[in-house]
Short mmCIF file of C-alpha atoms in Angstrom, two decimals:
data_model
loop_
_atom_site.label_atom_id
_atom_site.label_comp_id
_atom_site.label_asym_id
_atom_site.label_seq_id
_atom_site.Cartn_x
_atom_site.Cartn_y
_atom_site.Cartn_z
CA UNK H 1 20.13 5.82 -11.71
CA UNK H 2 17.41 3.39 -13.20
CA UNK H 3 15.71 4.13 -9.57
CA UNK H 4 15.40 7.77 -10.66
CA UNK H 5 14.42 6.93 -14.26
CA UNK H 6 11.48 4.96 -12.95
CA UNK H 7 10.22 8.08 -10.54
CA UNK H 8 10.57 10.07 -13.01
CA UNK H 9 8.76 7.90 -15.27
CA UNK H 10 6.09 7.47 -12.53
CA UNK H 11 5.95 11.27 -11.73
CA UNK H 12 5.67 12.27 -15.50
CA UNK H 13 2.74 9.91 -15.63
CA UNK H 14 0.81 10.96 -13.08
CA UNK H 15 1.53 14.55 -14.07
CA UNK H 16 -1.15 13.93 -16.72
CA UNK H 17 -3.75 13.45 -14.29
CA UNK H 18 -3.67 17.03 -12.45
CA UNK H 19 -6.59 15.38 -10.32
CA UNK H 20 -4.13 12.67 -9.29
CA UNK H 21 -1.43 13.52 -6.00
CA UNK H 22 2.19 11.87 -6.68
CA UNK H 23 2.62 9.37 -3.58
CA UNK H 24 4.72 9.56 -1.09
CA UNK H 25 6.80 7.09 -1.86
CA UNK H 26 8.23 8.79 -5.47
CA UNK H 27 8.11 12.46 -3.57
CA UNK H 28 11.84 14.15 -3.44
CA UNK H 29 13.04 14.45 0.01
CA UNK H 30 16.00 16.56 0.86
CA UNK H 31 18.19 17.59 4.02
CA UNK H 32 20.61 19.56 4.37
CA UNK H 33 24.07 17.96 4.23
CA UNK H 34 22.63 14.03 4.19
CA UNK H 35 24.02 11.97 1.59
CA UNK H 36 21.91 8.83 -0.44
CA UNK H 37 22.79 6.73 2.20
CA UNK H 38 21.89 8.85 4.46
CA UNK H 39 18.13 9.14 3.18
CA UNK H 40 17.94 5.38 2.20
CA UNK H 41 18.80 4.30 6.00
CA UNK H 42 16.05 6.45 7.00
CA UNK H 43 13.78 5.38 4.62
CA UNK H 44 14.37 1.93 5.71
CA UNK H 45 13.74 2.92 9.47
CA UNK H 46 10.75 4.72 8.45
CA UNK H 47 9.32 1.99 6.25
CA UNK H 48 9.00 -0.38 9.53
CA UNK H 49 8.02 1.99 11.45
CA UNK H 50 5.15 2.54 9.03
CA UNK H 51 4.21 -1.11 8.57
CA UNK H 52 1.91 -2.56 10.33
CA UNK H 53 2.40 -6.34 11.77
CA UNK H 54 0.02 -8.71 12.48
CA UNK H 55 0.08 -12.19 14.45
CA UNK H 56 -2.24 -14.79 12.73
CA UNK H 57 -2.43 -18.57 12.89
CA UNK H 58 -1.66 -20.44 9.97
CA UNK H 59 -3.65 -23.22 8.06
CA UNK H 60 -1.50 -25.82 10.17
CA UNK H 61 -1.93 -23.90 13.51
CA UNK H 62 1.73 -22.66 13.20
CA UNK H 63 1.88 -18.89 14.10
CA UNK H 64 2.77 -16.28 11.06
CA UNK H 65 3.63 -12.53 11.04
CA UNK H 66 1.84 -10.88 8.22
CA UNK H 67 3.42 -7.29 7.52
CA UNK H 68 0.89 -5.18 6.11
CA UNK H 69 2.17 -2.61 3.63
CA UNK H 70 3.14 0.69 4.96
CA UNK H 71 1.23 3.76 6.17
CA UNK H 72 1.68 6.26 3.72
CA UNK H 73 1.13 9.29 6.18
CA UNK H 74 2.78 7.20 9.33
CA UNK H 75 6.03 7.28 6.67
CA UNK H 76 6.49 10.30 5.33
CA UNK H 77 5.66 11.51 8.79
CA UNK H 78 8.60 9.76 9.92
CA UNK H 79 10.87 11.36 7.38
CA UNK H 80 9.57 14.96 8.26
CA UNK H 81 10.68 13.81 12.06
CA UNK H 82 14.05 13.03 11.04
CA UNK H 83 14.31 16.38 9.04
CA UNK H 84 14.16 15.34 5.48
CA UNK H 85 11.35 17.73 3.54
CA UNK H 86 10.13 17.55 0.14
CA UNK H 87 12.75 19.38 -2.12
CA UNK H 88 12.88 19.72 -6.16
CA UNK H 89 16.04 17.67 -6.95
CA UNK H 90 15.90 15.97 -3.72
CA UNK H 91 16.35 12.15 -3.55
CA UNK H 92 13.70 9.61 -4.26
CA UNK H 93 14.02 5.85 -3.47
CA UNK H 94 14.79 3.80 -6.34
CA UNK H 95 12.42 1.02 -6.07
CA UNK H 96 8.80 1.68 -5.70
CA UNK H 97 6.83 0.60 -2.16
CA UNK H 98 2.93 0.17 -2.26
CA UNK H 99 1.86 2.53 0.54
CA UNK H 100 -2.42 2.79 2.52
CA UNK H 101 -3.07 6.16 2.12
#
């Protein structure tokens, strides 16, 4: 519920700025018959799929994985392929991801 409150929130703010496009990550995605769950295990999925990881030596030499933050058209791409669509009423995460355009 608090999840909703803040996209809401975030959608009603941006609203004010008709110049401004509501990201992807706060946009209400529907499909037929899926439940919450449904759409959160997909937007997990999707969210790695969008991310971008990167190999990098460290300041000691040790090896690190940097994870970049996700695509924002790589995601939502994603979602269209697993047959979610944007839909008035239709679920939005409840936490917030930065996304690249």
């Amino acid at each position: 519920m608090r999840g909703i409150a803040v996209a809401a929130a975030l959608a009603l703010g941006l609203g004010a700025c008709t110049s401004m496009v509501i990201p992807l990550y706060v946009v209400p995605l529907g499909r037929p018959g899926a439940t919450f769950q449904d759409f959160m295990n997909d937007r997990m999925a999707c969210l790695q799929a969008a991310s971008h990881r990167v190999a990098a030596a460290g300041a000691t030499g040790r090896r690190t994985t940097i994870v970049e933050e996700p695509s924002a058209s790589l995601y939502i791409n994603c979602m269209y392929a697993k047959g979610w669509t944007r839909q008035k009423g239709g679920y939005v995460p409840p936490a917030a991801v930065p996304m690249q355009p």
